[in-house]
Coordinates of C-alpha atoms in Angstrom, one line a residue:
Chain A
M1013 CA 0.1 -0.1 0.0
K1014 CA 3.0 2.3 0.6
D1015 CA 4.2 1.7 -3.0
I1016 CA 0.6 2.9 -4.2
L1017 CA 0.7 6.1 -2.0
A1018 CA 4.0 7.0 -3.1
S1019 CA 3.0 6.3 -7.1
L1020 CA -0.3 8.5 -6.8
P1021 CA 1.6 12.1 -7.8
G1022 CA 3.2 10.4 -10.8
L1023 CA -0.1 8.3 -11.7
N1024 CA -2.2 11.4 -11.4
D1025 CA 0.1 13.5 -13.4
K1026 CA -0.2 10.9 -16.4
Y1027 CA -3.9 10.1 -15.8
S1028 CA -5.8 12.8 -14.2
M1029 CA -7.8 10.6 -12.4
F1030 CA -7.9 12.7 -9.3
S1031 CA -8.9 16.2 -8.3
C1032 CA -7.4 15.8 -5.0
I1033 CA -4.7 13.2 -3.4
A1034 CA -4.2 12.5 0.3
E1035 CA -1.7 14.7 2.1
D1036 CA -1.1 12.5 4.6
A1037 CA 0.7 9.4 3.5
D1038 CA 0.6 7.6 6.9
L1039 CA -1.1 4.4 6.4
G1040 CA -1.8 4.0 10.2
D1041 CA -3.9 0.8 10.9
S1042 CA -5.5 1.0 7.4
K1043 CA -6.4 -2.2 6.1
F1044 CA -7.0 -1.1 2.3
L1045 CA -7.0 1.9 0.2
F1046 CA -9.8 3.2 -1.7
S1047 CA -10.8 6.5 -3.6
A1048 CA -14.2 8.4 -3.9
E1049 CA -15.9 10.8 -6.7
D1050 CA -15.6 14.1 -5.8
G1051 CA -19.3 14.4 -5.5
L1052 CA -19.0 12.5 -2.0
T1053 CA -18.4 14.9 0.7
S1054 CA -15.1 14.1 2.7
K1055 CA -13.8 16.1 5.7
D1056 CA -10.2 15.8 5.1
M1057 CA -10.2 17.0 1.6
M1058 CA -11.9 19.3 -0.6
T1059 CA -15.3 18.4 -2.3
R1060 CA -15.6 20.3 -5.6
C1061 CA -18.0 17.9 -7.7
G1062 CA -15.8 19.2 -10.8
S1063 CA -17.0 22.7 -10.5
K1064 CA -15.0 26.1 -10.0
M1065 CA -18.0 27.0 -7.7
L1066 CA -17.1 24.8 -5.0
D1067 CA -13.3 25.6 -5.1
G1068 CA -12.2 25.5 -1.7
H1069 CA -15.1 23.8 -0.3
R1070 CA -14.1 21.5 2.6
P1071 CA -17.1 20.0 4.2
V1072 CA -17.2 19.1 7.9
F1073 CA -18.5 15.8 7.5
D1074 CA -18.0 12.5 5.5
A1075 CA -20.5 11.1 3.2
A1076 CA -22.2 8.0 4.9
A1077 CA -20.4 5.8 2.0
I1078 CA -17.1 7.2 2.9
E1079 CA -17.4 7.1 6.7
K1080 CA -18.5 3.5 6.5
M1081 CA -15.2 2.8 4.0
R1082 CA -13.3 4.5 6.8
A1083 CA -15.0 2.4 9.7
A1084 CA -14.1 -0.6 7.8
G1085 CA -10.3 0.1 7.8
G1086 CA -10.1 2.3 4.5
K1087 CA -7.8 4.9 3.8
L1088 CA -9.1 7.7 1.3
I1089 CA -6.2 8.0 -1.0
G1090 CA -8.0 10.8 -3.3
K1091 CA -11.1 12.5 -4.7
C1092 CA -11.7 11.4 -8.0
N1093 CA -12.1 13.7 -11.2
M1094 CA -15.8 14.0 -12.5
D1095 CA -18.1 16.1 -14.9
E1096 CA -19.3 19.0 -13.4
F1097 CA -21.9 17.9 -11.0
G1098 CA -22.2 14.7 -12.9
F1099 CA -23.5 16.3 -16.3
G1100 CA -21.4 14.4 -19.0
S1101 CA -20.7 11.4 -20.5
F1102 CA -16.9 11.7 -21.4
G1103 CA -15.3 13.3 -18.3
T1104 CA -14.5 16.4 -20.3
N1105 CA -16.3 18.8 -18.0
S1106 CA -14.2 19.0 -15.2
A1107 CA -12.6 22.1 -14.2
Y1108 CA -9.6 20.2 -12.4
G1109 CA -8.4 17.8 -15.1
I1110 CA -9.7 15.3 -17.7
P1111 CA -9.2 11.8 -16.8
K1112 CA -7.1 10.1 -19.5
N1113 CA -8.2 6.4 -20.5
P1114 CA -5.3 4.1 -19.1
F1115 CA -5.6 1.8 -22.3
D1116 CA -5.0 5.0 -24.6
L1117 CA -4.3 8.3 -23.1
E1118 CA -6.0 10.1 -26.1
R1119 CA -9.3 8.5 -25.4
S1120 CA -11.9 9.3 -22.7
C1121 CA -12.6 7.4 -19.3
G1122 CA -16.2 8.3 -19.7
G1123 CA -18.2 9.9 -17.1
S1124 CA -19.4 11.2 -15.0
A1125 CA -17.3 8.8 -12.7
G1126 CA -14.6 8.8 -15.0
G1127 CA -11.6 9.3 -12.6
S1128 CA -13.0 6.3 -10.5
A1129 CA -13.3 4.0 -13.4
C1130 CA -9.7 5.3 -14.3
A1131 CA -8.2 4.9 -10.7
A1132 CA -9.9 1.4 -10.6
A1133 CA -8.1 0.4 -13.9
A1134 CA -4.9 1.9 -13.0
I1135 CA -4.3 0.8 -9.4
D1136 CA -3.9 -2.9 -8.6
G1137 CA -6.7 -4.4 -6.2
H1138 CA -8.3 -0.8 -5.7
V1139 CA -11.9 0.1 -5.3
S1140 CA -13.5 3.4 -6.0
L1141 CA -16.8 5.2 -5.0
G1142 CA -18.6 6.3 -7.8
A1143 CA -22.2 8.0 -8.3
S1144 CA -24.6 7.1 -10.9
T1145 CA -27.7 9.0 -12.2
G1146 CA -27.9 8.1 -15.9
G1147 CA -25.2 5.7 -16.7
S1148 CA -22.5 7.7 -14.6
I1149 CA -21.0 4.3 -13.4
C1150 CA -21.4 1.8 -16.1
C1151 CA -20.2 4.0 -18.9
P1152 CA -16.8 4.6 -17.3
A1153 CA -16.5 1.0 -16.3
S1154 CA -16.9 -0.1 -19.9
F1155 CA -15.0 2.5 -21.5
C1156 CA -11.8 1.7 -19.0
G1157 CA -12.5 -2.1 -18.6
V1158 CA -13.5 -2.7 -15.3
Y1159 CA -16.4 -3.9 -13.2
G1160 CA -19.3 -1.1 -12.3
L1161 CA -21.7 -1.7 -10.1
V1162 CA -24.7 0.2 -9.4
P1163 CA -27.0 -0.9 -6.6
T1164 CA -30.7 -0.7 -6.1
Y1165 CA -31.9 3.0 -5.6
G1166 CA -31.7 3.5 -1.7
R1167 CA -29.6 0.6 -1.1
V1168 CA -26.5 2.9 -0.2
S1169 CA -27.1 6.2 1.9
R1170 CA -26.8 9.1 -0.5
Y1171 CA -26.0 11.3 2.7
G1172 CA -23.2 13.5 1.9
L1173 CA -23.6 13.0 -1.8
V1174 CA -24.1 16.4 -3.6
D1175 CA -27.7 15.6 -5.3
C1176 CA -27.8 15.9 -8.9
G1177 CA -30.9 14.0 -9.7
N1178 CA -32.1 13.0 -6.5
S1179 CA -34.7 10.5 -7.6
L1180 CA -32.0 9.3 -9.6
D1181 CA -28.9 9.3 -7.6
K1182 CA -27.2 6.2 -6.4
V1183 CA -23.8 5.4 -4.9
G1184 CA -22.0 2.5 -6.3
L1185 CA -18.4 0.6 -6.6
I1186 CA -16.0 0.3 -9.7
S1187 CA -13.1 -2.3 -9.6
S1188 CA -11.2 -4.4 -11.5
D1189 CA -11.6 -6.9 -9.1
P1190 CA -15.3 -8.6 -8.8
E1191 CA -14.3 -9.7 -5.2
L1192 CA -13.9 -6.5 -4.1
L1193 CA -17.4 -5.4 -5.1
A1194 CA -18.6 -8.4 -3.0
R1195 CA -16.6 -7.3 -0.2
F1196 CA -17.5 -3.8 -0.2
L1197 CA -21.1 -3.6 -1.2
P1198 CA -22.2 -4.8 2.5
V1199 CA -19.7 -2.3 4.1
I1200 CA -21.4 0.6 2.3
S1201 CA -25.0 -0.6 2.1
G1202 CA -27.7 -0.5 5.0
K1203 CA -30.2 2.0 6.6
D1204 CA -29.3 5.3 7.7
P1205 CA -32.0 7.4 9.4
R1206 CA -30.2 10.6 8.0
E1207 CA -31.2 9.4 4.6
P1208 CA -34.9 8.2 4.5
T1209 CA -34.7 6.6 0.9
S1210 CA -32.3 4.0 2.5
C1211 CA -34.5 3.0 5.3
A1212 CA -37.2 1.1 3.1
Q1213 CA -34.3 -1.5 2.4
P1214 CA -34.8 -5.4 2.9
E1215 CA -31.4 -6.6 4.2
L1216 CA -28.4 -7.2 1.5
E1217 CA -27.8 -10.9 1.7
L1218 CA -24.7 -12.4 -0.6
K1219 CA -25.7 -16.0 -0.9
G1220 CA -24.3 -16.8 -4.4
E1221 CA -27.8 -16.8 -6.2
R1222 CA -26.8 -17.4 -9.9
I1223 CA -28.3 -16.1 -12.9
G1224 CA -30.0 -18.9 -14.9
S1225 CA -31.6 -16.8 -17.9
V1226 CA -31.0 -13.5 -19.5
G1227 CA -33.5 -11.8 -21.9
V1228 CA -31.7 -9.6 -24.5
P1229 CA -34.0 -6.8 -25.7
E1230 CA -33.7 -6.6 -29.6
E1231 CA -34.4 -3.0 -29.8
Q1232 CA -31.2 -2.3 -27.7
L1233 CA -28.8 -3.8 -30.5
E1234 CA -29.9 -1.2 -32.9
G1235 CA -27.2 1.6 -33.7
V1236 CA -24.5 -0.3 -31.8
S1237 CA -21.2 -0.6 -33.5
K1238 CA -19.9 -3.5 -35.3
D1239 CA -16.8 -4.0 -32.8
V1240 CA -19.2 -3.9 -29.8
L1241 CA -21.8 -6.2 -31.2
S1242 CA -19.3 -8.8 -32.4
C1243 CA -18.0 -8.9 -28.7
F1244 CA -21.3 -8.8 -27.3
E1245 CA -22.4 -11.9 -29.4
S1246 CA -19.4 -13.9 -28.5
S1247 CA -20.3 -12.9 -24.8
L1248 CA -23.4 -14.5 -25.4
D1249 CA -22.0 -17.9 -26.4
V1250 CA -19.7 -17.6 -23.4
L1251 CA -22.9 -17.2 -21.2
R1252 CA -24.6 -20.3 -23.0
G1253 CA -21.3 -22.3 -22.3
M1254 CA -21.6 -21.2 -18.6
G1255 CA -25.3 -22.7 -19.1
V1256 CA -27.1 -19.4 -18.7
E1257 CA -30.4 -19.6 -21.2
V1258 CA -30.1 -16.4 -23.3
K1259 CA -33.5 -15.3 -25.1
M1260 CA -34.0 -12.4 -27.4
I1261 CA -36.9 -10.5 -26.2
K1262 CA -38.8 -7.2 -26.8
M1263 CA -38.7 -4.2 -24.5
P1264 CA -40.1 -1.1 -26.5
S1265 CA -40.5 1.0 -23.4
L1266 CA -36.7 1.2 -23.1
K1267 CA -36.8 3.7 -26.0
Y1268 CA -38.3 6.4 -23.7
A1269 CA -35.7 5.9 -21.1
L1270 CA -33.2 8.4 -22.2
S1271 CA -35.7 11.4 -22.4
T1272 CA -37.2 10.3 -19.1
C1273 CA -34.0 10.4 -17.5
F1274 CA -32.8 13.8 -19.2
I1275 CA -36.1 15.6 -17.9
I1276 CA -36.1 14.2 -14.5
S1277 CA -32.5 14.9 -13.9
A1278 CA -32.6 18.4 -15.2
A1279 CA -35.3 19.0 -13.4
E1280 CA -34.2 18.1 -10.1
S1281 CA -31.0 19.1 -10.5
S1282 CA -31.8 22.5 -11.5
T1283 CA -33.5 22.9 -7.8
N1284 CA -30.7 20.8 -6.2
L1285 CA -28.0 23.0 -7.5
A1286 CA -30.0 26.3 -6.6
S1287 CA -27.8 26.5 -3.4
F1288 CA -24.7 27.1 -5.1
V1289 CA -24.8 31.1 -5.0
G1290 CA -21.7 32.2 -3.4
M1291 CA -22.8 32.0 -0.1
R1292 CA -21.9 29.3 2.5
Y1293 CA -19.8 26.7 0.0
G1294 CA -16.8 27.4 -2.2
Q1295 CA -16.3 30.6 -4.1
Q1296 CA -17.5 33.7 -1.7
E1297 CA -15.5 36.6 -2.8
G1298 CA -18.3 38.7 -4.1
D1299 CA -19.4 42.4 -3.1
L1300 CA -22.1 41.8 -0.3
S1301 CA -23.5 45.4 -1.3
M1302 CA -25.0 43.9 -4.2
R1303 CA -28.9 42.9 -4.6
F1304 CA -28.9 39.4 -3.6
D1305 CA -30.4 38.5 -7.1
D1306 CA -27.3 40.4 -9.1
Y1307 CA -25.1 38.5 -6.4
F1308 CA -26.4 34.9 -6.9
T1309 CA -26.2 35.6 -10.8
Y1310 CA -22.5 36.9 -10.8
F1311 CA -21.2 33.9 -9.1
R1312 CA -23.4 31.3 -10.8
T1313 CA -22.5 32.8 -14.3
K1314 CA -18.9 32.9 -13.2
Y1315 CA -18.4 29.8 -11.8
I1316 CA -20.6 27.4 -13.1
G1317 CA -19.6 25.7 -16.7
E1318 CA -21.1 25.3 -19.8
E1319 CA -22.7 21.9 -19.8
A1320 CA -24.0 22.3 -16.1
R1321 CA -25.4 25.8 -16.9
Q1322 CA -27.4 24.2 -20.1
R1323 CA -28.7 21.2 -17.9
I1324 CA -29.8 24.0 -15.4
L1325 CA -31.6 26.1 -17.8
Y1326 CA -33.2 23.0 -19.4
G1327 CA -34.5 22.1 -15.8
T1328 CA -35.7 25.5 -14.9
Y1329 CA -37.6 25.6 -18.1
I1330 CA -39.4 22.3 -17.3
R1331 CA -40.2 23.4 -14.1
M1332 CA -41.9 26.5 -15.2
A1333 CA -45.8 26.9 -14.9
G1334 CA -47.6 25.0 -17.5
L1335 CA -44.8 22.9 -18.5
R1336 CA -44.3 20.9 -15.3
E1337 CA -47.0 18.4 -15.7
R1338 CA -46.0 18.3 -19.7
Y1339 CA -42.4 17.1 -18.6
Y1340 CA -41.7 16.3 -15.2
V1341 CA -44.9 14.6 -14.2
K1342 CA -45.0 13.1 -17.1
A1343 CA -41.6 11.7 -17.0
L1344 CA -42.4 10.3 -13.6
R1345 CA -45.2 8.4 -15.0
V1346 CA -43.5 7.1 -17.8
R1347 CA -40.8 5.8 -15.3
L1348 CA -43.5 3.8 -13.7
H1349 CA -44.3 2.2 -17.2
I1350 CA -40.4 1.4 -17.8
I1351 CA -40.4 -0.1 -14.1
E1352 CA -43.6 -2.3 -15.1
S1353 CA -41.7 -3.2 -18.1
Y1354 CA -38.7 -4.6 -16.2
K1355 CA -40.8 -6.3 -13.8
K1356 CA -42.7 -8.1 -16.5
A1357 CA -39.2 -9.4 -18.0
F1358 CA -38.2 -10.4 -14.8
A1359 CA -41.1 -12.6 -14.6
E1360 CA -39.6 -14.7 -17.4
H1361 CA -35.9 -14.0 -17.0
D1362 CA -33.4 -13.5 -14.1
A1363 CA -31.4 -10.5 -15.8
I1364 CA -31.7 -8.0 -18.8
L1365 CA -28.8 -8.0 -20.8
T1366 CA -27.5 -5.3 -23.2
P1367 CA -24.1 -3.9 -24.3
T1368 CA -23.3 -1.0 -21.7
M1369 CA -22.0 1.4 -24.3
P1370 CA -22.8 1.6 -28.1
F1371 CA -19.1 1.9 -29.3
V1372 CA -15.9 1.9 -27.5
S1373 CA -14.2 5.0 -25.7
P1374 CA -13.8 7.6 -28.3
K1375 CA -10.6 9.9 -28.8
F1376 CA -10.9 13.4 -27.4
E1377 CA -10.7 14.8 -31.2
E1378 CA -13.7 12.9 -31.9
I1379 CA -15.6 14.1 -28.8
A1380 CA -14.9 17.4 -29.7
K1381 CA -16.5 16.8 -33.3
M1382 CA -19.5 15.1 -32.0
T1383 CA -23.1 16.4 -32.9
S1384 CA -25.5 17.1 -30.6
D1385 CA -27.6 14.1 -31.6
E1386 CA -24.3 11.9 -31.0
S1387 CA -23.5 13.1 -27.9
Y1388 CA -27.3 13.0 -26.5
G1389 CA -27.6 9.2 -27.3
I1390 CA -24.7 8.0 -26.0
D1391 CA -26.2 6.8 -22.8
R1392 CA -29.5 5.2 -24.0
L1393 CA -27.9 1.9 -23.1
A1394 CA -26.8 2.4 -19.8
C1395 CA -29.2 4.9 -18.3
P1396 CA -32.6 2.8 -18.5
P1397 CA -31.9 0.9 -15.4
D1398 CA -30.8 4.0 -13.6
V1399 CA -34.1 5.5 -14.5
A1400 CA -36.2 2.6 -12.9
G1401 CA -33.8 2.4 -9.8
M1402 CA -32.9 -1.2 -10.5
P1403 CA -29.4 -2.6 -9.7
H1404 CA -27.0 -3.1 -12.7
I1405 CA -23.5 -3.9 -13.2
S1406 CA -21.0 -3.3 -16.1
V1407 CA -18.6 -6.2 -17.0
P1408 CA -15.7 -6.5 -19.3
C1409 CA -16.9 -8.7 -22.1
G1410 CA -14.1 -8.0 -25.0
Y1411 CA -11.7 -5.7 -26.8
D1412 CA -11.7 -4.1 -30.2
G1413 CA -9.1 -4.2 -32.8
S1414 CA -7.3 -1.2 -30.9
G1415 CA -7.3 -3.2 -27.7
M1416 CA -10.0 -0.8 -26.2
P1417 CA -12.4 -2.4 -23.7
I1418 CA -16.2 -3.3 -24.3
G1419 CA -18.7 -3.9 -21.5
M1420 CA -21.8 -5.5 -21.1
Q1421 CA -24.6 -4.6 -18.5
L1422 CA -26.9 -6.8 -16.6
V1423 CA -29.8 -5.4 -14.8
T1424 CA -31.6 -7.5 -12.1
D1425 CA -34.9 -6.6 -10.1
H1426 CA -35.0 -4.2 -7.3
W1427 CA -33.0 -5.1 -4.3
K1428 CA -31.3 -8.4 -6.2
E1429 CA -27.6 -7.6 -6.3
D1430 CA -26.7 -10.8 -5.1
P1431 CA -27.1 -12.5 -8.7
L1432 CA -25.0 -9.4 -10.1
I1433 CA -22.2 -10.0 -7.7
T1434 CA -22.3 -13.6 -8.1
F1435 CA -22.4 -13.5 -11.8
A1436 CA -19.2 -10.9 -11.8
K1437 CA -17.3 -13.3 -9.9
D1438 CA -18.4 -16.0 -12.0
W1439 CA -17.5 -14.1 -15.3
G1440 CA -14.2 -13.0 -13.8
K1441 CA -13.0 -16.7 -14.1
A1442 CA -14.7 -17.5 -17.5
F1443 CA -13.6 -14.5 -19.2
D1444 CA -9.7 -13.3 -19.8
V1445 CA -10.1 -9.6 -18.4
R1446 CA -7.1 -7.7 -19.6
R1447 CA -5.4 -5.0 -17.4
P1448 CA -3.9 -1.7 -19.2
E1449 CA 0.0 -1.5 -19.2
V1450 CA 0.3 1.2 -16.6
S1451 CA 3.9 2.8 -16.2
L1452 CA 5.3 6.2 -14.8
Chain B
M1440 CA -38.0 28.9 -28.2
D1441 CA -38.9 32.7 -27.7
R1442 CA -36.0 34.8 -26.5
M1443 CA -38.2 36.3 -24.1
I1444 CA -38.8 33.2 -22.6
M1445 CA -35.2 32.2 -22.6
E1446 CA -34.5 35.5 -20.9
R1447 CA -37.0 34.7 -18.2
V1448 CA -35.5 31.0 -17.8
A1449 CA -32.2 32.6 -17.4
K1450 CA -33.1 35.0 -14.7
A1451 CA -34.9 32.6 -12.8
A1452 CA -31.9 30.5 -12.8
H1453 CA -29.7 33.4 -12.2
F1454 CA -27.5 33.4 -15.1
A1455 CA -26.6 36.4 -17.2
L1456 CA -26.5 35.4 -20.8
N1457 CA -25.1 37.4 -23.7
E1458 CA -26.8 37.8 -26.9
E1459 CA -24.8 35.1 -28.5
E1460 CA -25.6 32.8 -25.8
I1461 CA -29.4 33.6 -26.1
E1462 CA -29.3 32.9 -29.5
R1463 CA -27.1 29.6 -29.4
Y1464 CA -29.6 28.4 -26.1
C1465 CA -32.8 29.2 -28.2
K1466 CA -31.5 26.8 -30.8
D1467 CA -30.1 24.3 -28.8
F1468 CA -33.5 24.3 -26.7
D1469 CA -35.5 23.9 -30.1
E1470 CA -33.3 20.6 -31.0
L1471 CA -33.6 19.1 -27.5
F1472 CA -37.4 19.7 -26.9
N1473 CA -37.9 18.2 -30.3
R1474 CA -36.2 15.1 -28.9
L1475 CA -37.8 15.0 -25.6
N1476 CA -41.3 15.5 -27.0
M1477 CA -41.3 11.8 -27.9
I1478 CA -42.6 11.1 -24.3
D1479 CA -45.7 12.8 -25.0
G1480 CA -47.1 9.6 -26.8
A1481 CA -45.3 7.5 -24.2
P1482 CA -47.5 4.8 -22.3
E1483 CA -47.8 5.6 -18.5
G1484 CA -47.4 3.3 -15.3
E1485 CA -49.7 2.9 -12.8
G1486 CA -49.8 5.3 -9.4
H1487 CA -47.7 8.2 -9.0
G1488 CA -44.3 8.6 -7.1
V1489 CA -41.4 11.0 -7.4
N1490 CA -39.0 8.1 -6.0
P1491 CA -38.6 4.7 -8.3
L1492 CA -39.3 2.6 -5.1
E1493 CA -41.6 3.0 -2.1
V1494 CA -40.1 5.1 0.3
G1495 CA -41.6 4.7 3.9
D1496 CA -41.8 7.6 6.4
V1497 CA -39.0 7.4 8.8
L1498 CA -39.8 9.2 12.2
R1499 CA -37.1 9.9 14.6
D1500 CA -37.3 10.6 18.4
D1501 CA -37.3 14.6 18.8
V1502 CA -34.2 14.7 20.8
P1503 CA -32.1 18.0 21.0
G1504 CA -28.6 17.6 19.9
I1505 CA -25.8 18.9 17.9
F1506 CA -24.8 17.3 14.9
F1507 CA -21.8 19.2 14.1
D1508 CA -20.0 22.0 16.0
P1509 CA -21.4 25.5 14.7
Y1510 CA -18.1 26.9 14.7
E1511 CA -16.8 24.4 12.4
L1512 CA -19.8 24.8 10.0
L1513 CA -18.9 28.7 10.2
K1514 CA -15.2 28.7 9.5
D1515 CA -15.3 28.9 5.6
M1516 CA -18.1 31.3 5.4
K1517 CA -18.3 35.0 5.4
T1518 CA -19.7 35.7 8.7
Y1519 CA -20.7 38.7 11.1
E1520 CA -21.0 37.9 14.9
N1521 CA -21.4 34.2 14.0
Y1522 CA -24.1 35.0 11.7
V1523 CA -23.7 34.0 7.8
R1524 CA -23.5 37.0 5.6
G1525 CA -25.4 37.4 2.6
P1526 CA -25.9 39.9 0.2
R1527 CA -28.7 42.8 0.2
V1528 CA -32.3 41.7 0.1
L1529 CA -33.7 44.9 -0.3

């Protein structure tokens, strides 16, 4: 562990996975090292959510997930770079550096938890905490060739997570080792009276339940790149070899998930982020003789980045009188339909399986040239289970001709994390997961 | 998107937009909402809820306590006599 701590500055110079590294190199009684996305509060390191708005913000408390990891003997080694307030799919919207993919430094780690996936891929035996609103853990896990687990909504307390879309946000885990997901999910799970959505959960039991059948929604394979499709189909053969029944199914409701996710997250984040106005947190250097509207506008215009600003504007519009019913309330009702569709599918199959992302991690120069249509649709495969609050996992399932990782995503019914964890462990034995060559 | 509405949205969200930004956002809004409008005809589920799962009421005993040291909370804020200072309201 000492070697890893000593290598962090060099690693970060090369990959920019951390916005902040532990200053204290003393391991004390620590049993393991972990990192956390910068949207989770930490009392010994700044919490800035990738935003200039929160520069200098040092919370006085740890997020529940960080608190529990420390209590289990973990040492927090760094806060991971993320898209500002979670808005982005490529990790390029951070004010504190853009994480670079350990498989190819010219490519993205994905987003928004790009720094967490980068750390999980680059550091041996590492586990990182991430947060997911609409594909933010599985997208980077797929791009970086690691395992990304998003538990059921409410399984892990969101206390101390800077909310983006509060009815969508979940805290999860990213690691190159599925055994670490099994080890740490019970650590971070559980009821927390400080966060009521965590209090309705049944007890987490990891008893080795296996997935016997998967349904593959045909519609979700449309528009997927040749490389991804080819690896995915090979993975279906591996699954059959493992004794898993694979059946093509139809789930037309999933086509509404992306719009539903966008509307709910924009509406909710536009209110949640309204508290960042140059008072109490982060930047506060303004002239207090200004009228409050002007003061707030000065800070938000100066310090909130382009993508976050756009999403907040969209959300503010969606919540306007006369439009709230049409967009936000409608999206909540469509979400219920999507949940019902999943439940119907789970009556016949243990899990739903799709590729995680429609293509491998793009190069930064390709991202810069993407049309709004292309960048809008990128999370269409990763976000449906996030909308439904269902547990899901991205596992590496292949590599394209350039050696870039490809992932597939399994979804199970609410509170059924056990089969996902068991599957990841079995898959880790059946599939040859490659690690990037990390040198300093 | 009407530019008057865009100005109202920006004012409500506390952002100052210049002419170029207003024009650009109007165009972006049109493109985006053309996509989002696809949910108009989407089927709806039974019931109504803000969360994807049932969230029960959690009642705590009404016991007074201090969660954090108030002076710790105030140390990074602009204060006057231990009150948070803010801009003019009137």
